[in-house]
PDB file of C-alpha atoms in Angstrom:
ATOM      1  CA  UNK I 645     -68.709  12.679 -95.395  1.00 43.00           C
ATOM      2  CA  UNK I 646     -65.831  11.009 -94.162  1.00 47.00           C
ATOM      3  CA  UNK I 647     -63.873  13.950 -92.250  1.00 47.00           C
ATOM      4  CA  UNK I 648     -60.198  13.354 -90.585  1.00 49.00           C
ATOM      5  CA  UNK I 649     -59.174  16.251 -89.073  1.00 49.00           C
ATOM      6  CA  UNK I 650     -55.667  15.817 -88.955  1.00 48.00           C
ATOM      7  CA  UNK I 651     -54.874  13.582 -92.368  1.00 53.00           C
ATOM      8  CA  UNK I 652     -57.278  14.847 -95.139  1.00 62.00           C
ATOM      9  CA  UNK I 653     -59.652  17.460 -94.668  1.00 74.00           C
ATOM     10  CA  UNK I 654     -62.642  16.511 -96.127  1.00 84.00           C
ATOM     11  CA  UNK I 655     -63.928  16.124-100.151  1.00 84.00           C
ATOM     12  CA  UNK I 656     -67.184  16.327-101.959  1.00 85.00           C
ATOM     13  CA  UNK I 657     -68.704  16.502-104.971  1.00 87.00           C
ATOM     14  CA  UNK I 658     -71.275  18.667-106.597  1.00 88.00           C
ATOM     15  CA  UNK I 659     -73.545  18.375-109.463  1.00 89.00           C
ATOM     16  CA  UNK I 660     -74.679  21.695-111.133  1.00 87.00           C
ATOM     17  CA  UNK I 661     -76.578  22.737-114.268  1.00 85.00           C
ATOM     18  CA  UNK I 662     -75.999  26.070-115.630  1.00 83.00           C
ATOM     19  CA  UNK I 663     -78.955  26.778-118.278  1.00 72.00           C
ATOM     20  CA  UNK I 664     -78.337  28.017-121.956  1.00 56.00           C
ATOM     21  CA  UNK I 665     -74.736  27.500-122.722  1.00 56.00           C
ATOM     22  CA  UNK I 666     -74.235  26.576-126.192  1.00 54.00           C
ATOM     23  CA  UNK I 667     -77.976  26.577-126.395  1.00 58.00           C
ATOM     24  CA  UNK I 668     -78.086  22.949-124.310  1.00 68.00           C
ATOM     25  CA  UNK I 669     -77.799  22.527-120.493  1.00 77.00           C
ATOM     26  CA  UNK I 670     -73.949  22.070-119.524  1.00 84.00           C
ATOM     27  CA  UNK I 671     -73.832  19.727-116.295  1.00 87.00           C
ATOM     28  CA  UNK I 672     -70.884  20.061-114.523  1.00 89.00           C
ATOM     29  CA  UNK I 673     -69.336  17.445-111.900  1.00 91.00           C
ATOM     30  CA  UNK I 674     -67.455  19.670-109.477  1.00 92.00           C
ATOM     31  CA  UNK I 675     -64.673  18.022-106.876  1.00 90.00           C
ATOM     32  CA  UNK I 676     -63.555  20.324-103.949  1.00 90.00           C
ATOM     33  CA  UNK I 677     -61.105  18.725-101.440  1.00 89.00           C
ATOM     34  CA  UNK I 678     -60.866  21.141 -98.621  1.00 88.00           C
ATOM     35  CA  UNK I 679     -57.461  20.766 -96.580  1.00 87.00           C
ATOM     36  CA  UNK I 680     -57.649  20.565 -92.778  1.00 86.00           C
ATOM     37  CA  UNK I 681     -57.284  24.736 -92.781  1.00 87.00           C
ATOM     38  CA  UNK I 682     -59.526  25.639 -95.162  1.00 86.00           C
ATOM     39  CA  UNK I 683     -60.173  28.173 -95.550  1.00 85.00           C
ATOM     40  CA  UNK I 684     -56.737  29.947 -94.515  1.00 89.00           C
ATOM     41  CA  UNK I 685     -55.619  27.320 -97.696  1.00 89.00           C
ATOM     42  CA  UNK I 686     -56.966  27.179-100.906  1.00 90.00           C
ATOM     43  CA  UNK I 687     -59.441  24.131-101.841  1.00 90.00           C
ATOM     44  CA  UNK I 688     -58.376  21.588-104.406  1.00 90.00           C
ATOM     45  CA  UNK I 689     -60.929  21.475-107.017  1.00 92.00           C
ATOM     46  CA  UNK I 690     -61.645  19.362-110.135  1.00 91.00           C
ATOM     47  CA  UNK I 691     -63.851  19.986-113.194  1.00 91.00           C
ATOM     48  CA  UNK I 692     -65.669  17.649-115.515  1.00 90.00           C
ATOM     49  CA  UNK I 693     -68.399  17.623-117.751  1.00 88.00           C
ATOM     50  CA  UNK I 694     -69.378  15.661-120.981  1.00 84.00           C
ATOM     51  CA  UNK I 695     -70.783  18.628-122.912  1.00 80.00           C
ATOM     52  CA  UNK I 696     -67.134  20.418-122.298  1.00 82.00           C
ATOM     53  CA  UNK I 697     -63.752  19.566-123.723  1.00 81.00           C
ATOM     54  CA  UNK I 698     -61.259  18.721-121.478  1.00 82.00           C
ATOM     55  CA  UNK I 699     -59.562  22.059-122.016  1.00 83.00           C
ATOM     56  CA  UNK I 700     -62.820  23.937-121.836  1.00 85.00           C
ATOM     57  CA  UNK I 701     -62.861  22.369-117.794  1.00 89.00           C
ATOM     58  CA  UNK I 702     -59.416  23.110-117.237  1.00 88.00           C
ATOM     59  CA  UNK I 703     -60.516  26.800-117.997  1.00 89.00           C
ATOM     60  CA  UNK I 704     -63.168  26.431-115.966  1.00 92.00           C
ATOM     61  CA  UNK I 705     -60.744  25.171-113.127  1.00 93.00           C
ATOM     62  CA  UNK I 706     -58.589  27.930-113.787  1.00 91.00           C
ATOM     63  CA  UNK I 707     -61.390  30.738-113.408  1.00 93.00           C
ATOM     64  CA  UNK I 708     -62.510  28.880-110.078  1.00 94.00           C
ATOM     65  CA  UNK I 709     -59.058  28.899-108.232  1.00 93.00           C
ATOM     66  CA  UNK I 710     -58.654  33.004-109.523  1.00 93.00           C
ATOM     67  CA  UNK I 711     -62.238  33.597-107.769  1.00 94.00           C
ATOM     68  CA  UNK I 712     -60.753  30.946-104.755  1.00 93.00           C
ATOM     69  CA  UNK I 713     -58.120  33.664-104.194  1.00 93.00           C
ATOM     70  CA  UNK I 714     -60.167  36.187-103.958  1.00 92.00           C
ATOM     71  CA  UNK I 715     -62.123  34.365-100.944  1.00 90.00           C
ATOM     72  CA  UNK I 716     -58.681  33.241 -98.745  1.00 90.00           C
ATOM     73  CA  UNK I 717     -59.502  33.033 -95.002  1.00 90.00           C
ATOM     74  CA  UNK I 718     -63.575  32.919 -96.025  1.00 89.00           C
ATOM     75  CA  UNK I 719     -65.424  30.079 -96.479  1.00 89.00           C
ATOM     76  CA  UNK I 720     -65.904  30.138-100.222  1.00 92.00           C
ATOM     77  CA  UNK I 721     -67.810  26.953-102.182  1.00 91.00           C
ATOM     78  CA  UNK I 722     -70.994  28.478-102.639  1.00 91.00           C
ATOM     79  CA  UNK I 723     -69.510  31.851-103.929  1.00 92.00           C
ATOM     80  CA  UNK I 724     -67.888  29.928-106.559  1.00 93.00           C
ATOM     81  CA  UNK I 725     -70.815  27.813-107.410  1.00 92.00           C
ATOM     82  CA  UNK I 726     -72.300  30.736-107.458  1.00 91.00           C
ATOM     83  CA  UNK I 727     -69.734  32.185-109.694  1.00 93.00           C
ATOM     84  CA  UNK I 728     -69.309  29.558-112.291  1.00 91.00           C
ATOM     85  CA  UNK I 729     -73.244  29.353-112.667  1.00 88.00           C
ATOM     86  CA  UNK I 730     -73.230  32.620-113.617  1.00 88.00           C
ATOM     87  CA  UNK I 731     -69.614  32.847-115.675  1.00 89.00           C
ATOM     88  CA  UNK I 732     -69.499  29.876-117.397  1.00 87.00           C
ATOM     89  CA  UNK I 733     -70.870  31.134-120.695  1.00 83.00           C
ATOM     90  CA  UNK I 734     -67.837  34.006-120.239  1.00 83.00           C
ATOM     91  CA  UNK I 735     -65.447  31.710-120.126  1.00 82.00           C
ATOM     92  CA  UNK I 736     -66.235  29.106-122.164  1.00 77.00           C
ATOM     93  CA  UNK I 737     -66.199  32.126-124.470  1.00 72.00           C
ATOM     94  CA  UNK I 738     -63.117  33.240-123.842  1.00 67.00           C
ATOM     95  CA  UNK I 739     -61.489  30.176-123.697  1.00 58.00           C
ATOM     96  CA  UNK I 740     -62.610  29.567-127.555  1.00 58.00           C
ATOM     97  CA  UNK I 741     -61.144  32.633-128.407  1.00 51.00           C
ATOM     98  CA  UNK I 742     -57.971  31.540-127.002  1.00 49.00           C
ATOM     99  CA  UNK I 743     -57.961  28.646-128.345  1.00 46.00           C
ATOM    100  CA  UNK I 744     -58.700  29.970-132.378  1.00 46.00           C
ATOM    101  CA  UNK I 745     -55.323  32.659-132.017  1.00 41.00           C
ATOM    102  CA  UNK I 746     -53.667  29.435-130.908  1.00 41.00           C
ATOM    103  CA  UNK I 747     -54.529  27.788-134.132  1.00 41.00           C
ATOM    104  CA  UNK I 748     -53.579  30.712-135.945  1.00 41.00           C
ATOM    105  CA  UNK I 749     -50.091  30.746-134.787  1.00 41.00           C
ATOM    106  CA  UNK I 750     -49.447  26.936-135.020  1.00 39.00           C
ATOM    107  CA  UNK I 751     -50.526  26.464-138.707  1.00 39.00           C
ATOM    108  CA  UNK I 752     -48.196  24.583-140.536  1.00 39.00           C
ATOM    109  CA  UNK I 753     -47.038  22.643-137.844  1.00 41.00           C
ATOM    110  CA  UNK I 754     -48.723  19.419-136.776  1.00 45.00           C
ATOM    111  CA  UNK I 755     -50.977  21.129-134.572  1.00 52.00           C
ATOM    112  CA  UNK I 756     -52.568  23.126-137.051  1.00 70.00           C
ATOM    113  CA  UNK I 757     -56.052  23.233-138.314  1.00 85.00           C
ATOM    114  CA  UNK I 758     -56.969  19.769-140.144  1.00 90.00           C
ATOM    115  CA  UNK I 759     -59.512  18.427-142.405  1.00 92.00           C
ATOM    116  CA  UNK I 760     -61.572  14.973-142.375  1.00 92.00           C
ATOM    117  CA  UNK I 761     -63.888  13.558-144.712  1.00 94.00           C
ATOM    118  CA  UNK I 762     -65.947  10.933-143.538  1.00 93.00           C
ATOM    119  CA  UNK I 763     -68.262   8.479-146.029  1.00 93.00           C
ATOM    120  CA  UNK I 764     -71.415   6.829-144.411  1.00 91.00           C
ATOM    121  CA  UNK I 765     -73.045   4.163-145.406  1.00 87.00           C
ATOM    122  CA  UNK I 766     -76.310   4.593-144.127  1.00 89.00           C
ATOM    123  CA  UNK I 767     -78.464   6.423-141.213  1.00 89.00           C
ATOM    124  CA  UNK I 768     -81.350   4.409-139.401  1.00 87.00           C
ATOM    125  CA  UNK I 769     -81.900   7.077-136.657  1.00 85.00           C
ATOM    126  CA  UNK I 770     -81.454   9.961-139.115  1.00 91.00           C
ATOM    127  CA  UNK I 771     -82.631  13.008-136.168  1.00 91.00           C
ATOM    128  CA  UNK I 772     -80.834  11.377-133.000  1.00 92.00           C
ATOM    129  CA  UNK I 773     -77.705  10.940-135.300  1.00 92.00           C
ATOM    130  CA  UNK I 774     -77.973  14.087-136.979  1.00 94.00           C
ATOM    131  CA  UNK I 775     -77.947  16.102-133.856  1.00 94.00           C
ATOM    132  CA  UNK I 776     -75.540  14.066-132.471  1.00 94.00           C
ATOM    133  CA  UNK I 777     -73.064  14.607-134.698  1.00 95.00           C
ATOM    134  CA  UNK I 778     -73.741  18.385-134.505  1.00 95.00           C
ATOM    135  CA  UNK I 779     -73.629  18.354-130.421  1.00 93.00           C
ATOM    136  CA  UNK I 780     -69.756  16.819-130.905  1.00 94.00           C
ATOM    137  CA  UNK I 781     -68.978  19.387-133.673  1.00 95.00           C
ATOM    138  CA  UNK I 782     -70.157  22.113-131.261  1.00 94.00           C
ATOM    139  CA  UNK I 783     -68.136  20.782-128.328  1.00 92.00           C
ATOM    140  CA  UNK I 784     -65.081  19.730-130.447  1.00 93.00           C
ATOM    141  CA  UNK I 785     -65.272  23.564-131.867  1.00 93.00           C
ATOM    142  CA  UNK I 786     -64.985  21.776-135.046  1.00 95.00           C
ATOM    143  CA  UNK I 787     -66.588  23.618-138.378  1.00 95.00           C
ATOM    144  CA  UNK I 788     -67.778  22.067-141.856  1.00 95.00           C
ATOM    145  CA  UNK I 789     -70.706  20.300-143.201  1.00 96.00           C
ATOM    146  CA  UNK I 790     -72.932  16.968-142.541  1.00 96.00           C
ATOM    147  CA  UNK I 791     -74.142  16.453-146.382  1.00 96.00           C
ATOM    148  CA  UNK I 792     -76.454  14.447-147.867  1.00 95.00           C
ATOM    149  CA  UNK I 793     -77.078  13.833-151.504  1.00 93.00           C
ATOM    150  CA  UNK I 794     -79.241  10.553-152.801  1.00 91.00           C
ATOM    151  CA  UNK I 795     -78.164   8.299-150.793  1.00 90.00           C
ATOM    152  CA  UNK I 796     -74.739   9.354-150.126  1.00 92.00           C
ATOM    153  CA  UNK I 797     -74.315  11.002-146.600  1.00 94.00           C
ATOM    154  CA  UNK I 798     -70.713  13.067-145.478  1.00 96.00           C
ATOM    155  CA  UNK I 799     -69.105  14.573-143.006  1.00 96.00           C
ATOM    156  CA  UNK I 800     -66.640  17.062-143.843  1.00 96.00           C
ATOM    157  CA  UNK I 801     -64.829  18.538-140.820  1.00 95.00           C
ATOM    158  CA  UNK I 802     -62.083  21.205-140.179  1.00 94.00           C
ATOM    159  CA  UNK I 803     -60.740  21.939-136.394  1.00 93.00           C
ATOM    160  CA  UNK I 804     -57.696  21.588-134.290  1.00 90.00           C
ATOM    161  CA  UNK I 805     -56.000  17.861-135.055  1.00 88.00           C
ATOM    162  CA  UNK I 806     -56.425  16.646-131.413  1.00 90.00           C
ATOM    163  CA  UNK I 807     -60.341  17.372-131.896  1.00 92.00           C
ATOM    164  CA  UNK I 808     -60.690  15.806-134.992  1.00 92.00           C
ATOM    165  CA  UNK I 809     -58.702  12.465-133.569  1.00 90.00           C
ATOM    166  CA  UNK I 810     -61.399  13.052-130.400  1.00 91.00           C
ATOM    167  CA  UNK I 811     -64.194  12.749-132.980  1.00 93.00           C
ATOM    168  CA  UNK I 812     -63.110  10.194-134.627  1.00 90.00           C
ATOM    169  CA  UNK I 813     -63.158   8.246-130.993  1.00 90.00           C
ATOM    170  CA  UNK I 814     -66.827   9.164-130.276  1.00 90.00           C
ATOM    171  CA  UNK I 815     -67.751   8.127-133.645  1.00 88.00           C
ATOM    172  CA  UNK I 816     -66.418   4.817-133.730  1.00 87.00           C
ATOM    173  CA  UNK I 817     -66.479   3.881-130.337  1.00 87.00           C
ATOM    174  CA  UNK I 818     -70.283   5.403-129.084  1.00 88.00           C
ATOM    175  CA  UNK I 819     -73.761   3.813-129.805  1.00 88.00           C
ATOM    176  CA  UNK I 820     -74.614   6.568-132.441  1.00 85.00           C
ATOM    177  CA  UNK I 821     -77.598   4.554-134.452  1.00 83.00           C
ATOM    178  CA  UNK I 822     -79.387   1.827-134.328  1.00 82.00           C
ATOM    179  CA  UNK I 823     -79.327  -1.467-136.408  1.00 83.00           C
ATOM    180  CA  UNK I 824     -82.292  -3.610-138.145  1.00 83.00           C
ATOM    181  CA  UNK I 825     -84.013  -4.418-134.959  1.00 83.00           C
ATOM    182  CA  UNK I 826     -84.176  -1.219-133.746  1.00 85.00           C
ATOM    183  CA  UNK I 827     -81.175  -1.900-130.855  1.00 88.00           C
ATOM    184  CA  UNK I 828     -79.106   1.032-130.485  1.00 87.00           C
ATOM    185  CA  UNK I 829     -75.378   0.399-132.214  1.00 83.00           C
ATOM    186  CA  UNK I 830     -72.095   1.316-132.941  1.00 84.00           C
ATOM    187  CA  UNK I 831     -70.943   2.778-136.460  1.00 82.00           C
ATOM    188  CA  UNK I 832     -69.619   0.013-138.008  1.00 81.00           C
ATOM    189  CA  UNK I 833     -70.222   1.079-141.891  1.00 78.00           C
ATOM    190  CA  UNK I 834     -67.784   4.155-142.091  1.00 85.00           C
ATOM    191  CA  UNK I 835     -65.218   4.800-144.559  1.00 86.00           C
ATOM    192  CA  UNK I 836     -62.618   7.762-143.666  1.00 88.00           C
ATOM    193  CA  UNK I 837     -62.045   9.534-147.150  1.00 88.00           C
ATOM    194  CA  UNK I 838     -59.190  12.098-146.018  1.00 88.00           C
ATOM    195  CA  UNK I 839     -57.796  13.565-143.522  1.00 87.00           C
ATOM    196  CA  UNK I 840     -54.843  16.285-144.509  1.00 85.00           C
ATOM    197  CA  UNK I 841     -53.907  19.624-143.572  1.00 85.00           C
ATOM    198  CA  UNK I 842     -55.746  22.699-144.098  1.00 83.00           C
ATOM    199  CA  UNK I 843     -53.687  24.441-146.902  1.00 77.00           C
ATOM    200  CA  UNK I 844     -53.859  27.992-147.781  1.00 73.00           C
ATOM    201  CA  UNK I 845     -55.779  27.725-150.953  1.00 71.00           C
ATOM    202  CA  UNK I 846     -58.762  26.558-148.512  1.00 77.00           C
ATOM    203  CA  UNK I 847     -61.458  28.498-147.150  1.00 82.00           C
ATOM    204  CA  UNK I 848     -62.018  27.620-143.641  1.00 83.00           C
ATOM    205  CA  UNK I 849     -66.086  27.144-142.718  1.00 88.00           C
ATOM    206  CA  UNK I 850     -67.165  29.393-140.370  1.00 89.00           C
ATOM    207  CA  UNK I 851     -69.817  27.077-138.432  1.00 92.00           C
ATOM    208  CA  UNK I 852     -70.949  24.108-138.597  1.00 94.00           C
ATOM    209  CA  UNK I 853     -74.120  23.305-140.927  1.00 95.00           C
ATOM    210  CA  UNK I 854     -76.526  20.298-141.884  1.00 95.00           C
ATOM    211  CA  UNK I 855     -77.451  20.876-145.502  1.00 95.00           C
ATOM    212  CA  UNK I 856     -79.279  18.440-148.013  1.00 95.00           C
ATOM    213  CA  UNK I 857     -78.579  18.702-152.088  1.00 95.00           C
ATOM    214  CA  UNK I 858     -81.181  17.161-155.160  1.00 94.00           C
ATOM    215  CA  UNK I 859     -78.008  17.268-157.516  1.00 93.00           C
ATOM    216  CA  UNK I 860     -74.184  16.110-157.582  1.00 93.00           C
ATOM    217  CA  UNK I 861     -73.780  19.739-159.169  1.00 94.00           C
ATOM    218  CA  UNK I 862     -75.302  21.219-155.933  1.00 95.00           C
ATOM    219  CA  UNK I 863     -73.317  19.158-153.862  1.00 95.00           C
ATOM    220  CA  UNK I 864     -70.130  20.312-156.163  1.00 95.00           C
ATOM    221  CA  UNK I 865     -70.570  23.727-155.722  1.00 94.00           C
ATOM    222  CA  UNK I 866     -69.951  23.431-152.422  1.00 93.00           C
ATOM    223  CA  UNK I 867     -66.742  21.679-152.568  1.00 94.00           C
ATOM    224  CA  UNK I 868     -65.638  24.384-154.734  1.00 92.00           C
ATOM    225  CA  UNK I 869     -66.987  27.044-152.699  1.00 90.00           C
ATOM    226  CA  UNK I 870     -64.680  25.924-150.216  1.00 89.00           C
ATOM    227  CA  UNK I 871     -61.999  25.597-152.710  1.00 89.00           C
ATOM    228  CA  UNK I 872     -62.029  21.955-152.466  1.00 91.00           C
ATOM    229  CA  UNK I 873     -62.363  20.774-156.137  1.00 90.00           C
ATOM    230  CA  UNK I 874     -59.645  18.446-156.247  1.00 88.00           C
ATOM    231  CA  UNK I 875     -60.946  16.679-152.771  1.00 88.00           C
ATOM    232  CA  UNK I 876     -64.936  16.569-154.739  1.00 92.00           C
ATOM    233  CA  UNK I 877     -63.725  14.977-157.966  1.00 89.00           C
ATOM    234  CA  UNK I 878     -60.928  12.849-156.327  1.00 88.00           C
ATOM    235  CA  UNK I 879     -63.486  10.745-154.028  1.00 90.00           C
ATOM    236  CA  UNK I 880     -66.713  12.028-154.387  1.00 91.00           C
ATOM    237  CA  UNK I 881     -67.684  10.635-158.161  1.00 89.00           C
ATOM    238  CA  UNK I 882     -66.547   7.168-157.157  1.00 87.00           C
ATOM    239  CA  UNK I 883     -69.456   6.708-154.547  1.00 87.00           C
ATOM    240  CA  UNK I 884     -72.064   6.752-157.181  1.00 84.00           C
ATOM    241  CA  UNK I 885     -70.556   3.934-158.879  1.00 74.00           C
TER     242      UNK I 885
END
């Protein structure tokens, strides 16, 4: 620690796993700064993980400075590591729910809920990508299906726009397969099919789900389930050409 009693106060960081959120260990980087009368003053604090979305931490930062407040004149970090250990899964909760009466309200405009249909050309490291892809769904909050039919493999997404353009990042920009030697690699073979604006005639998926079909009609079906029969015929039949 590097402590100056009159300038700064003194900062740290702390590393913590809380178990069983979102069935995967979350890690989160906490920063406290405490000011030079701590504890008569509240702490800064800063939250980050990379299983949360950036919102999801500023929740979390939220929560922490309510509990902080609770604590004035007390020393306090280890009741609130205590606390978020024990909350997180509460508020990450919450914070979804907030987030989906959000989306509710802003449909129509640009924030509103959005669709993406992604073509890939092929999958090397089928099980690492697979549950890759599903591990940014689940943190994005984004719902839809990761389809594969013969040889043709698609993502179909719906979610808040700004987490379908933060997809799109990790899947072009992180090492997500690997190529012909076995070296771990970027996608470099994906075609984006759509991307539009949920409309009303729609039906929005309610999770996320990996599914595999033996027939185009299968695969069909599920487009028009969804009623997406104009999306199916308008890009899907050219891929088997």
């Amino acid at each position: 620690f590097l402590y100056f009693p009159e300038m700064h106060g003194i900062s740290f960081k702390i590393q913590i796993c809380v178990k069983e959120l979102l069935d995967t260990d979350v890690l989160l980087k906490l920063l406290f700064h405490l000011p030079v009368n701590y504890p008569s003053t509240l702490p800064d604090i800063s939250v980050s993980s990379d299983q949360l979305t950036r919102a999801q931490c500023m929740e979390v930062k939220d929560k922490l400075l309510e509990q902080a407040k609770k604590h004035l004149c007390e020393p306090m970090v280890h009741d609130l590591i205590l606390w978020v250990q024990q909350h997180l899964k509460d508020v990450i909760k919450q914070s979804a729910t907030v987030c989906n009466e959000k989306t509710t309200l802003s449909k129509g405009t640009e924030d509103g809920i959005w669709m993406l249909l992604l073509h890939l050309d092929h999958m090397r490291a089928k099980a690492k990508y697979v549950k890759t892809v599903e591990k940014w769904a689940s943190n994005l909050r984004l719902t839809g299906r990761l389809m594969f039919m013969g040889k043709i493999i698609l993502i179909l997404l719906q979610g808040d726009r700004s987490s379908i353009k933060e997809y799109m990042v990790l899947q072009k920009t992180s090492k997500i397969d690997v190529d012909s030697s076995g070296k771990k690699c970027k996608e470099k073979m994906m075609s984006v099919l759509c991307e539009t604006e949920v409309q009303s005639q729609h039906k929005r998926f309610q999770s996320f789900e990996v599914k595999e079909y033996s027939t185009l009609e299968e695969l069909q079906k599920e487009f028009e389930t969804a009623g997406l029969t104009t999306l199916f015929s308008e890009f899907v039949p050219p891929l088997l050409r």
